[in-house]
Amino acid sequence: MSTTLYNRIPLGRGPLLGTHKMHAAVALGVLAGAGLVWVAVRALR
């Protein structure tokens, strides 16, 4: 069976938020946001 473009496009296979890469990206974003808030608070003092 040949590989077609239709077979290469993931149509709802696995939730995006369920992947380990997505969890790592969310965790990194939360840490970066917390760091920015901390820097802003330190700068305003």
CSV table of C-alpha atoms in Angstrom, one decimal:
chain,number,residue,atom,x,y,z
A,1,MET,CA,0.0,0.0,0.0
A,2,SER,CA,1.4,3.4,-1.0
A,3,THR,CA,1.9,6.2,1.4
A,4,THR,CA,-0.3,9.1,0.5
A,5,LEU,CA,-0.6,12.6,1.9
A,6,TYR,CA,-3.9,11.6,3.6
A,7,ASN,CA,-2.0,8.9,5.5
A,8,ARG,CA,0.6,11.4,6.6
A,9,ILE,CA,-1.8,13.9,8.1
A,10,PRO,CA,-2.7,13.0,11.7
A,11,LEU,CA,-6.4,13.3,12.0
A,12,GLY,CA,-7.2,13.3,15.7
A,13,ARG,CA,-4.7,10.6,16.5
A,14,GLY,CA,-3.6,11.3,20.0
A,15,PRO,CA,-4.5,14.5,21.9
A,16,LEU,CA,-2.0,17.3,21.4
A,17,LEU,CA,-1.9,18.0,25.1
A,18,GLY,CA,-1.2,14.4,25.9
A,19,THR,CA,2.3,14.3,24.3
A,20,HIS,CA,5.4,14.5,26.4
A,21,LYS,CA,6.8,17.3,24.2
A,22,MET,CA,3.6,19.4,24.9
A,23,HIS,CA,3.9,18.8,28.6
A,24,ALA,CA,7.5,19.9,28.5
A,25,ALA,CA,6.6,23.0,26.5
A,26,VAL,CA,3.9,23.9,29.0
A,27,ALA,CA,6.1,23.4,32.0
A,28,LEU,CA,8.9,25.5,30.3
A,29,GLY,CA,6.3,28.3,29.6
A,30,VAL,CA,5.1,28.3,33.2
A,31,LEU,CA,8.7,28.5,34.5
A,32,ALA,CA,9.5,31.3,32.0
A,33,GLY,CA,6.4,33.2,32.9
A,34,ALA,CA,7.1,32.9,36.6
A,35,GLY,CA,10.7,34.1,36.0
A,36,LEU,CA,9.5,37.1,34.1
A,37,VAL,CA,7.0,38.0,36.9
A,38,TRP,CA,9.8,37.7,39.4
A,39,VAL,CA,12.1,39.9,37.4
A,40,ALA,CA,9.3,42.5,37.0
A,41,VAL,CA,8.6,42.5,40.7
A,42,ARG,CA,12.3,42.9,41.5
A,43,ALA,CA,12.6,45.8,39.0
A,44,LEU,CA,9.6,47.7,40.5
A,45,ARG,CA,10.9,47.6,44.0
